[in-house]
Short mmCIF file of C-alpha atoms and ligand atoms in Angstrom, two decimals:
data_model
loop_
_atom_site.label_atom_id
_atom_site.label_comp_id
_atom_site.label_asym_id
_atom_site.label_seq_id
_atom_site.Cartn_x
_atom_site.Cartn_y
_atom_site.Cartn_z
CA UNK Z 530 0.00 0.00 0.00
CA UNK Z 531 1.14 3.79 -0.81
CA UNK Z 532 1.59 5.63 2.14
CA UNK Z 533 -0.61 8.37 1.61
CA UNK Z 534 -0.98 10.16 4.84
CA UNK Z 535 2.24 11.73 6.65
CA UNK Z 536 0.87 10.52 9.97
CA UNK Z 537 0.43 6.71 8.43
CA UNK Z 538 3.07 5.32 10.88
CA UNK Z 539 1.11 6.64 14.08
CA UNK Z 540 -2.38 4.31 12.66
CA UNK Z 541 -1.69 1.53 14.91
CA UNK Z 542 -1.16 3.51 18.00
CA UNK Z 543 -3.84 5.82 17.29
CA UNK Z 544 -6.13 3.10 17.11
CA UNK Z 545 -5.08 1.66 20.55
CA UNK Z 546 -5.17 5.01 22.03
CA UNK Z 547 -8.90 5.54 20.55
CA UNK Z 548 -9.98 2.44 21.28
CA UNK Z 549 -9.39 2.70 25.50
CA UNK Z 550 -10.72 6.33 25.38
CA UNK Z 551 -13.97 5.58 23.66
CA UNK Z 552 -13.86 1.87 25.86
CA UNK Z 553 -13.75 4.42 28.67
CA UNK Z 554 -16.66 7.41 28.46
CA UNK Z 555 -16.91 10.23 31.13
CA UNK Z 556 -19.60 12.87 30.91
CA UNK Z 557 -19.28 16.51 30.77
CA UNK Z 558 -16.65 18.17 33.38
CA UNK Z 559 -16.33 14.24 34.81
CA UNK Z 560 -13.99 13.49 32.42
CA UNK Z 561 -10.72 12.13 34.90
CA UNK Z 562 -9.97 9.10 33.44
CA UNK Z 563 -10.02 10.21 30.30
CA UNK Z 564 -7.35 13.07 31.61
CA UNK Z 565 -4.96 10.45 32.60
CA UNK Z 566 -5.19 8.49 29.46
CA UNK Z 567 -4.20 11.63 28.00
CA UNK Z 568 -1.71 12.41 30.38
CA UNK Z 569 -0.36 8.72 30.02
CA UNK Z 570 0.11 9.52 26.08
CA UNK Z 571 1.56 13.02 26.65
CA UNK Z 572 4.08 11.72 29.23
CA UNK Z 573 4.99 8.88 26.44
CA UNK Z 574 5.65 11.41 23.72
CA UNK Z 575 7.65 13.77 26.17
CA UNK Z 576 4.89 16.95 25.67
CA UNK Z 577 4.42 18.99 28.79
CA UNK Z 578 0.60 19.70 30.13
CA UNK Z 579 -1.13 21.33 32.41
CA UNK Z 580 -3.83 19.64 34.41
CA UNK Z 581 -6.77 21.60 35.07
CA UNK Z 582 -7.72 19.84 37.95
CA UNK Z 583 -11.57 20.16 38.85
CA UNK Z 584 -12.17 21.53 35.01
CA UNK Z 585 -10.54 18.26 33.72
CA UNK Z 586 -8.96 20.10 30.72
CA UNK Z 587 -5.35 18.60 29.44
CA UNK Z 588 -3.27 21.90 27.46
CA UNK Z 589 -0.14 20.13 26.63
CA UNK Z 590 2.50 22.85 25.56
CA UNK Z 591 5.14 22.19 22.73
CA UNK Z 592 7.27 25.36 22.77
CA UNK Z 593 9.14 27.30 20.27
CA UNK Z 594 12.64 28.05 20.54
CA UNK Z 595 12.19 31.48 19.43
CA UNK Z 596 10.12 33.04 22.34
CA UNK Z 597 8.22 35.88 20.09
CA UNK Z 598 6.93 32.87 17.08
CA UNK Z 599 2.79 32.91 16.81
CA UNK Z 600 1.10 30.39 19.41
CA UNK Z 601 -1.38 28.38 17.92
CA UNK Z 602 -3.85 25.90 19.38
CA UNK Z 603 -5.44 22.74 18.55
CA UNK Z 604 -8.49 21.72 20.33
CA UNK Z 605 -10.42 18.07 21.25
CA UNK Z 606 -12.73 17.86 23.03
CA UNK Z 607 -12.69 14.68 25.86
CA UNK Z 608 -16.88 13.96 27.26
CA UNK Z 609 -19.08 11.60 26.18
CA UNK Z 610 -22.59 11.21 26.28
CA UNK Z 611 -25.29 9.81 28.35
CA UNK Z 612 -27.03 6.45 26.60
CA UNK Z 613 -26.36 2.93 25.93
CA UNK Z 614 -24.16 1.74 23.33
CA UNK Z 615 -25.47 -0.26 20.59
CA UNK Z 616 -22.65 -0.80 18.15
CA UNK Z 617 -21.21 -4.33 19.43
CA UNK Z 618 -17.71 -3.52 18.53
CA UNK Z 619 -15.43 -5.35 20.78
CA UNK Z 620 -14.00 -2.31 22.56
CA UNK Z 621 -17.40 -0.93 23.12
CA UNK Z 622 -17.94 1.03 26.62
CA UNK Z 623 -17.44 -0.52 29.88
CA UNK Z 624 -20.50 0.83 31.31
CA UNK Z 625 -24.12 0.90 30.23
CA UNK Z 626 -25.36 4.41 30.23
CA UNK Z 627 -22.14 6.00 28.82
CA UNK Z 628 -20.91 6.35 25.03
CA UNK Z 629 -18.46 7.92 22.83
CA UNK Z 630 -21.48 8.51 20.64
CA UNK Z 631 -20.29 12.08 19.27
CA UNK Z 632 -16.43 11.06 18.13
CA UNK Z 633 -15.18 13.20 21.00
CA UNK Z 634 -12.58 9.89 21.49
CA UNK Z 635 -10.98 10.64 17.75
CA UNK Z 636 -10.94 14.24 18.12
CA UNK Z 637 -8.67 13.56 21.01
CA UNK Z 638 -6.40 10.92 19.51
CA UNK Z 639 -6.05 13.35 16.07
CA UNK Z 640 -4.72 16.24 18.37
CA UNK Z 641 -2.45 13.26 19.57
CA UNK Z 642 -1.29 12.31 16.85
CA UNK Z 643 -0.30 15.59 15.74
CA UNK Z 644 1.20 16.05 19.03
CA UNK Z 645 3.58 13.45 18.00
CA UNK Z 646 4.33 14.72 14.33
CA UNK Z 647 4.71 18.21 15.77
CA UNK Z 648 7.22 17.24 18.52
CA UNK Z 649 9.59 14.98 16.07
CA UNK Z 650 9.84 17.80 13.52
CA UNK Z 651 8.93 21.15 15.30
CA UNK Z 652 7.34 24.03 13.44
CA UNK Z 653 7.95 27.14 13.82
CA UNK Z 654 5.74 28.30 16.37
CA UNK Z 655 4.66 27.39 20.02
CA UNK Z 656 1.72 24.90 20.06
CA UNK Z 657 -1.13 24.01 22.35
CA UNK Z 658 -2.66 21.08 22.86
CA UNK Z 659 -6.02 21.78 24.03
CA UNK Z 660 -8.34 18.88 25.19
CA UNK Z 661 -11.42 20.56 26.92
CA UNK Z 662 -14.12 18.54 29.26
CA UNK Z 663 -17.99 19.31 28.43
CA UNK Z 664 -18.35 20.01 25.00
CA UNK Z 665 -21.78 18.67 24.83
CA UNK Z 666 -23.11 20.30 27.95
CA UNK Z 667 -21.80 22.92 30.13
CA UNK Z 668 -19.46 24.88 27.65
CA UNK Z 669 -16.17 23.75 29.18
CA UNK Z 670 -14.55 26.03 26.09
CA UNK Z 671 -15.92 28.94 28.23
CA UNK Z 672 -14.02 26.95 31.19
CA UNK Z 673 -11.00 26.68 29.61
CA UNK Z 674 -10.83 30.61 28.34
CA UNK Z 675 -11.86 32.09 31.90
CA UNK Z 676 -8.51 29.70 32.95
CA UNK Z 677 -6.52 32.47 30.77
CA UNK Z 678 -5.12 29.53 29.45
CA UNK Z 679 -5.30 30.63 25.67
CA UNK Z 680 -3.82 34.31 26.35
CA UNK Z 681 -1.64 35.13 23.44
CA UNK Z 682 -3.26 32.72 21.32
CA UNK Z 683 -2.84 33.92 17.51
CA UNK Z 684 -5.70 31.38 16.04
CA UNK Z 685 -7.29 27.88 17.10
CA UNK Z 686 -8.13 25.00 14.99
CA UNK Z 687 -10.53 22.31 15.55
CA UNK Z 688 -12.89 19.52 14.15
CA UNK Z 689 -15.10 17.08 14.05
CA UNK Z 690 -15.85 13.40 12.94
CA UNK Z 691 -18.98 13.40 10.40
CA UNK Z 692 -20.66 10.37 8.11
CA UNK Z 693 -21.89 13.20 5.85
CA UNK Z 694 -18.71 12.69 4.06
CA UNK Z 695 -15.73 10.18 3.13
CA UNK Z 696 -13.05 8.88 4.84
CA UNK Z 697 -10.14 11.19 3.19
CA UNK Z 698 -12.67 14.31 2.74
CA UNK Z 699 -12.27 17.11 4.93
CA UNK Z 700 -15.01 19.76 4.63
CA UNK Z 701 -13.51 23.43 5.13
CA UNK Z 702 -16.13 26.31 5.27
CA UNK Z 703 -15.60 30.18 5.84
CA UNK Z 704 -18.37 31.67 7.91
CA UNK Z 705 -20.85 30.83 9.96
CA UNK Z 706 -20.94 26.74 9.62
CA UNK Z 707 -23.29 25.85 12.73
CA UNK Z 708 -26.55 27.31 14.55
CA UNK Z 709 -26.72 29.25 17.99
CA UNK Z 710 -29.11 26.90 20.32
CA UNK Z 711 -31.23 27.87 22.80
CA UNK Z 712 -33.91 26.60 24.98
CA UNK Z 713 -37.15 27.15 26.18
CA UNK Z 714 -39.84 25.80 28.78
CA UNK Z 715 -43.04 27.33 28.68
CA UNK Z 716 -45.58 26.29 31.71
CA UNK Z 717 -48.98 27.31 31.05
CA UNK Z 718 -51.08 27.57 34.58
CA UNK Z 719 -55.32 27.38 34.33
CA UNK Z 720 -57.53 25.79 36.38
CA UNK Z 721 -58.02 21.88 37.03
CA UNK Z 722 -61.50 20.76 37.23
CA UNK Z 723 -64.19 17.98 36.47
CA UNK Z 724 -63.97 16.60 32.99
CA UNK Z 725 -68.07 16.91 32.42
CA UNK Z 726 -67.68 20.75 33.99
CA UNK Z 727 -65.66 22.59 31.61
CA UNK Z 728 -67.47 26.18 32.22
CA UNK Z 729 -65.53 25.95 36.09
CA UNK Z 730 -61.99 25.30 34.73
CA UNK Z 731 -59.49 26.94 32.68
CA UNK Z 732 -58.38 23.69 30.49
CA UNK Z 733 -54.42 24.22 30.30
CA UNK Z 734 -53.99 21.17 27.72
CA UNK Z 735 -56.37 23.40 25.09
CA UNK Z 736 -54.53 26.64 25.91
CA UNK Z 737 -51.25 24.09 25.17
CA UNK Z 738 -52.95 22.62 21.42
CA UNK Z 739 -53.23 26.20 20.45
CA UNK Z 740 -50.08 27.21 21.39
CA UNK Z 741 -48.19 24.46 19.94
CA UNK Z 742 -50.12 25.56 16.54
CA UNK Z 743 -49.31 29.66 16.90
CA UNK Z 744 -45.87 28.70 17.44
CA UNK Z 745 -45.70 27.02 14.26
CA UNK Z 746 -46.20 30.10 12.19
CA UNK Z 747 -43.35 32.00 13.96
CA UNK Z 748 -41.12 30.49 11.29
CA UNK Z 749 -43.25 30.26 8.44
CA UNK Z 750 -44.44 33.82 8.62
CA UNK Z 751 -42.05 35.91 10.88
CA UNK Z 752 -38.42 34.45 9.61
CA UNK Z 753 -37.49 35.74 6.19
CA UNK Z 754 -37.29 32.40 4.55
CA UNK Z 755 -33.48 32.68 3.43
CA UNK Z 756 -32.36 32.81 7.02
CA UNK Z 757 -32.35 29.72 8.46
CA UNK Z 758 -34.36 28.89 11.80
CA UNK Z 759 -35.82 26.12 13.62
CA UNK Z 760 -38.65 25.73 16.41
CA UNK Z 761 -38.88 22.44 18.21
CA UNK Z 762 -41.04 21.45 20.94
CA UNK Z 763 -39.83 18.56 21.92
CA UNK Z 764 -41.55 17.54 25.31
CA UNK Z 765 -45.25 18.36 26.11
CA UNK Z 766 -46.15 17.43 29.79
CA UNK Z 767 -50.05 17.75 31.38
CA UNK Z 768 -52.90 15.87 32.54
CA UNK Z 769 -53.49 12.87 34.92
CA UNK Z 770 -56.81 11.19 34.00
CA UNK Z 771 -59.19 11.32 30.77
CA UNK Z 772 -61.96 12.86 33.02
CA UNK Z 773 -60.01 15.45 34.71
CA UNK Z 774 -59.10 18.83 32.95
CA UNK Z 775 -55.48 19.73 33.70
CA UNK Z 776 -54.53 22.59 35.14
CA UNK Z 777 -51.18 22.74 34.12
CA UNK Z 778 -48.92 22.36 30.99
CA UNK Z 779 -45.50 22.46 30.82
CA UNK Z 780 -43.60 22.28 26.80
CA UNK Z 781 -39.96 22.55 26.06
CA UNK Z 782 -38.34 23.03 23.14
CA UNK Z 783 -35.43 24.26 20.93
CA UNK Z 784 -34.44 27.26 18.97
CA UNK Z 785 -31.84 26.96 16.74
CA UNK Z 786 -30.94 30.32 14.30
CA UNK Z 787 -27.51 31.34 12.90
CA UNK Z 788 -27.98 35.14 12.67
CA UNK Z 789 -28.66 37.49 16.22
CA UNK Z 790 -31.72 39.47 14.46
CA UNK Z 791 -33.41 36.47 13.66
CA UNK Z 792 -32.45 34.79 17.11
CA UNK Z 793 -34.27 37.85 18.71
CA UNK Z 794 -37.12 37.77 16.44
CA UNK Z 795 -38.21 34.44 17.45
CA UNK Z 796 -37.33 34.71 21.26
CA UNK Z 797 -39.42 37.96 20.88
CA UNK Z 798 -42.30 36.19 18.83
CA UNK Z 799 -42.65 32.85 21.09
CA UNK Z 800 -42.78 35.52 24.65
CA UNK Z 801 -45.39 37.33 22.74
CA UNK Z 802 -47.84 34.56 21.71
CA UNK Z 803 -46.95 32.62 25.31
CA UNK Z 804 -48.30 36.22 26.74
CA UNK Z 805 -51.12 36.63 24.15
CA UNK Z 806 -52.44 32.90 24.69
CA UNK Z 807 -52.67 33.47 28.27
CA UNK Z 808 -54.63 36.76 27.65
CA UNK Z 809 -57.01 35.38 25.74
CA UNK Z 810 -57.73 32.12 27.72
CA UNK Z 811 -57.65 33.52 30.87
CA UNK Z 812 -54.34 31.56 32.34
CA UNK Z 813 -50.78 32.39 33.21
CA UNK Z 814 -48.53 31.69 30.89
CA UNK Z 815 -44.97 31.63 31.81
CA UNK Z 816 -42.20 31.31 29.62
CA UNK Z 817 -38.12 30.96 30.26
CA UNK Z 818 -35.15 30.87 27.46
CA UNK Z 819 -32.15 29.83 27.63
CA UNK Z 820 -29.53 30.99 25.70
CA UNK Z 821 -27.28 27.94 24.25
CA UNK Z 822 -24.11 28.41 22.37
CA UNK Z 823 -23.65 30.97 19.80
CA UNK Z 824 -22.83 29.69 16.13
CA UNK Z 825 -19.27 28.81 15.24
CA UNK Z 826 -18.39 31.66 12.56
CA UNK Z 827 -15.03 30.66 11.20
CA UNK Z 828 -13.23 33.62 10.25
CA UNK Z 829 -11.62 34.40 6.95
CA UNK Z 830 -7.41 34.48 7.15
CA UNK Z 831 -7.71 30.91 8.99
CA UNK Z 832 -10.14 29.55 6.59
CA UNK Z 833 -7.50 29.56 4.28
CA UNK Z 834 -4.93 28.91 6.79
CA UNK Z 835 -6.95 25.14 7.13
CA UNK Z 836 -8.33 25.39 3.50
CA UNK Z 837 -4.58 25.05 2.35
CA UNK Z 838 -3.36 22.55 4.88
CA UNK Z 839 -6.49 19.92 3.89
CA UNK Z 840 -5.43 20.47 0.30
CA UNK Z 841 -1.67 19.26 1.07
CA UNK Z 842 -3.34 16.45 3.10
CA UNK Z 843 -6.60 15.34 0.46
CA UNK Z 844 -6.12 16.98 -2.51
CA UNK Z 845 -8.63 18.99 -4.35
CA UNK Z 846 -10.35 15.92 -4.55
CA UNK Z 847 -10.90 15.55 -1.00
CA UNK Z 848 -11.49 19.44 -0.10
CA UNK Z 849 -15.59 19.91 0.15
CA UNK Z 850 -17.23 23.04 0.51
CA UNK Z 851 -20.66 24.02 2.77
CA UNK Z 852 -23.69 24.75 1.17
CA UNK Z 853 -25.68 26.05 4.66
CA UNK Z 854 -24.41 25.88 7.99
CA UNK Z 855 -25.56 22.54 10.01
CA UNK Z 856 -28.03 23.59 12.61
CA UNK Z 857 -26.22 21.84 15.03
CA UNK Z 858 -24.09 23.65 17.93
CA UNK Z 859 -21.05 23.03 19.13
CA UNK Z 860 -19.01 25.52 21.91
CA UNK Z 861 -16.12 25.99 19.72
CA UNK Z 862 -17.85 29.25 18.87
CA UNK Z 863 -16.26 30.47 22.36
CA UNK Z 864 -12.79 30.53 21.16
CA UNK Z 865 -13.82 31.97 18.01
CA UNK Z 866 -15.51 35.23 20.09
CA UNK Z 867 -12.05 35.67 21.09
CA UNK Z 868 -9.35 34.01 18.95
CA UNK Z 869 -9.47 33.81 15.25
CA UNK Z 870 -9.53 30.08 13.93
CA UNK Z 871 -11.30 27.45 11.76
CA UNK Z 872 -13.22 24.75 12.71
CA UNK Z 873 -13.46 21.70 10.11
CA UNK Z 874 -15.28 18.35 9.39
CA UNK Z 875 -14.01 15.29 8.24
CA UNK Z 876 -15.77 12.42 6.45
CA UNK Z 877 -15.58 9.30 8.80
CA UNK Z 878 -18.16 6.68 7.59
CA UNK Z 879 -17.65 3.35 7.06
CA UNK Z 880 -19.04 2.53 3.86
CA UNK Z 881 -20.06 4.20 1.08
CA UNK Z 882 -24.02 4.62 1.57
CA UNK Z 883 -23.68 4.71 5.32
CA UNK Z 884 -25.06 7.27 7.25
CA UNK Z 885 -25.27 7.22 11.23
CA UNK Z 886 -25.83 10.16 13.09
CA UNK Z 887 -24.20 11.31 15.52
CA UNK Z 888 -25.08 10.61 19.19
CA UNK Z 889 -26.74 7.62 17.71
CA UNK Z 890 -26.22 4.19 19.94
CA UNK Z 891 -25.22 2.93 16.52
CA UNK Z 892 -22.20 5.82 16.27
CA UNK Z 893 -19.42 4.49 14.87
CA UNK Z 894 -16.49 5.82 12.60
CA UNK Z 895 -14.06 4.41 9.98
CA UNK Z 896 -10.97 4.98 12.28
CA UNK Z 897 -8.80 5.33 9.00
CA UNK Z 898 -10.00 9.17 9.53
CA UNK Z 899 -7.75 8.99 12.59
CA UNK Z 900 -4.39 9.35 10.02
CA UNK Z 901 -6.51 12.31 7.85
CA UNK Z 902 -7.00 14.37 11.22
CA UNK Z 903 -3.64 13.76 12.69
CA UNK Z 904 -2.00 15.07 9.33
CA UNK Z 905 -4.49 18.22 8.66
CA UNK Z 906 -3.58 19.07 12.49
CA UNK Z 907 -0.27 18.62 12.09
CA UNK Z 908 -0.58 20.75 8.41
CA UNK Z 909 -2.56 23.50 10.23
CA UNK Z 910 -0.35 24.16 13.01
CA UNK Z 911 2.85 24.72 10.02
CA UNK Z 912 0.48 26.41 7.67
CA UNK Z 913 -0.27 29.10 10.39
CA UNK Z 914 3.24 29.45 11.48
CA UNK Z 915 4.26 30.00 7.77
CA UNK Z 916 1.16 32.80 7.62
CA UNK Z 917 1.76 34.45 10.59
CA UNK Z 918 5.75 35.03 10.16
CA UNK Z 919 5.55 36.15 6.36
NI1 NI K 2258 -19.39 16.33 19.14
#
C-alpha cells in the first residue's frame, strides 16, 4: 500500500489510544480518566501539560525556541454522552449508560497524533494542545478561556468526525458553519377541574394545542425564509386522568438560528404569543429561554490557513465546501468570540451509503479518519506558522 498520509506510521497507536478512550466514556466536566489516558500519552511522547484539575482540561504545551513565534492551538474535546451503546464492537464502553457517541474519542487521539508529528519535527511556532471537558453540555470552552489559558493565542483550529462525508474528505467552510441553540420551557397555569364541567376550569392542555399551533407560524411567517431557523417542541407534559381537565402544561423546546436578528425575532415572537395565549384564555402563561451556544463563525485568514493545509493532506479531490451551515451547535464558537480560527469536518463513515448520526447508539467511525485528522492538524499548526511570520 502507498503511504498516503504523513501521519500513516502513528495508525496503529492511534487506534489503541482511541480504542481505550472511547472503551472508557466520562460525561461533561467528569472526564478524569479520560485526563490520565491523555496524560499517560503526553508523558509517552515527552509533551508537557497542564492539568486543570476540577475543570478536567489537558493543554499540553510544545514550545518554540524562538520566544516571540505565533502560538497556535489545537483543540479536542474529551466527554461523552449519556445512553447505551449499541454498536457491538469489541471495545465498546465498559458501562451501560455511557458512550463515545459524538467522536469526541478521535478528536482527542487526532490532536495526539499531531502532538507526535509536531514534537519529532517542530514548526515554527509554540503549540497548544487543548483537550477541553464538556463540549456537549456545560461549555467547558468557556471553562477553559476564563482559565486564561489561551492568552496570546494567535488562532485555534478544531474539528469534528462526520458520516456526511468520506473517509479522506475534509469539509472546510468560511463563515458561519453551525446554529446558535437555545432553549425554552413554557408552563402554562389554568384551572383543574371535572372533565363533564368545563365552564368551572381553565383547560391548560387546550390553551397548550393552540399554542403548539401559533408557534408554528413564527417560522413560516415571521423568519425571512433565506435565514435559516428552527422551532422544536420537543416535550409536552399535562394531565393525569381522561376525566379530569389539567390545570397545568409544561412544553420545552429548541431554537436553533444562525444570525442574532433572527435569534431575537423568534425569542421575541414565542414571549409574545406565550403572553397573548394566556390573555385570551384567561391563564398564566410563563415562559423561560435559555440561551445555548452561539454559532461557530469561522473567520476568513484561517479559513485559508486550514483550507490550504487539507489540500496538502486530500487533494482537491478531498477538499468539500458548505452549502448552509448545520443547525447543530457546538461551543467551539467560544474561542472563536475571542481568537481567530477554523473549525473543520471530516468524512468518517464506514461505507459508502452509510449514514449514522451522531449521538446515535449505533455511532461508529471508519478509524482510517484517525491518520486524515492527525496530518491536517499537524498541516494546520505549520500552515499558520508560515502565515503568521511572512
Ligand atoms: Ni461532538
Amino acid at each position: 500500500m502507498v503511504e498516503k498520509y504523513k501521519s500513516e506510521h502513528l495508525y496503529e497507536w492511534m487506534v489503541t489510544v482511541r480504542r481505550i478512550l472511547h472503551q472508557h466514556p466520562e460525561l461533561a466536566f467528569k472526564e478524569v480518566e479520560t485526563a490520565k489516558i491523555l496524560m499517560a500519552e503526553l508523558d509517552k511522547l515527552e509533551i508537557a501539560y497542564n492539568y486543570n484539575g476540577p475543570g478536567n482540561a489537558v493543554i499540553g504545551r510544545l514550545p518554540c525556541k524562538h520566544p516571540a513565534a505565533p502560538v497556535v492551538a489545537l483543540r479536542a474535546d474529551m466527554d461523552a454522552l449519556p445512553g447505551t451503546e449499541n454498536t457491538g464492537l469489541p471495545f465498546a464502553a465498559c458501562m451501560k449508560d455511557k458512550m463515545h457517541a459524538c467522536g469526541h474519542d478521535a478528536h482527542m487521539t487526532m490532536v495526539l497524533g499531531a502532538a507526535a508529528l509536531l514534537k519529532v519535527s517542530p514548526p515554527p511556532c509554540h503549540v497548544l494542545f487543548i483537550f477541553q471537558p464538556a463540549e456537549e453540555k456545560g461549555g467547558g470552552a468557556r471553562v477553559v478561556l476564563e482559565s486564561g489559558a489561551l492568552q496570546g493565542v494567535s488562532a485555534i483550529f478544531g474539528g469534528h468526525v462526520t458520516h456526511h462525508y468520506r473517509v479522506g474528505e475534509i469539509m472546510v467552510a468560511d463563515g458561519v458553519i453551525t446554529a446558535q441553540s437555545d432553549r425554552f420551557s413554557i408552563h402554562i397555569k389554568g384551572k383543574g377541574g371535572h372533565g363533564a364541567r368545563p365552564h368551572e376550569a381553565t383547560d391548560a392542555i387546550v390553551i397548550t394545542g393552540l399554542l403548539i399551533a401559533a408557534m408554528q407560524t413564527l417560522v413560516s411567517r415571521e423568519i425571512n425564509p433565506v435565514y435559516p431557523a428552527v422551532v422544536t417542541i420537543g416535550t409536552v407534559h399535562a394531565g393525569s386522568a381522561p376525566n379530569v381537565i389539567a390545570a397545568e402544561a409544561i412544553l420545552e423546546g429548541s431554537i436553533r438560528t444562525t444570525l442574532p436578528e433572527v435569534r431575537d425575532r423568534i425569542h421575541n415572537g414565542l414571549k409574545r404569543m406565550a403572553r397573548a395565549m394566556g390573555e385570551l384564555h384567561n391563564a398564566k402563561v410563563e415562559i423561560d429561554i435559555t440561551q445555548g451556544y452561539p454559532p461557530v463563525v469561522n473567520t476568513t485568514r484561517e479559513t485559508y490557513i486550514a483550507y490550504r493545509a487539507a489540500q496538502k493532506v486530500v487533494g482537491h479531490a478531498g477538499l468539500m465546501t458548505l452549502d448552509h451551515p448545520s443547525m447543530g451547535s457546538e461551543d467551539f464558537s467560544y474561542y472563536l468570540q475571542k481568537i481567530p480560527g477554523c473549525y473543520v469536518r471530516f468524512g468518517a463513515r464506514r461505507h459508502e451509503n452509510e449514514y449514522i448520526p451522531l449521538h446515535s447508539p449505533e455511532f461508529d467511525i471508519n478509524e482510517e479518519v484517525l491518520k486524515v485528522g492527525a496530518a491536517f492538524f499537524d498541516e494546520v499548526v505549520r500552515e499558520a506558522a508560515q502565515e503568521f511570520s511572512s
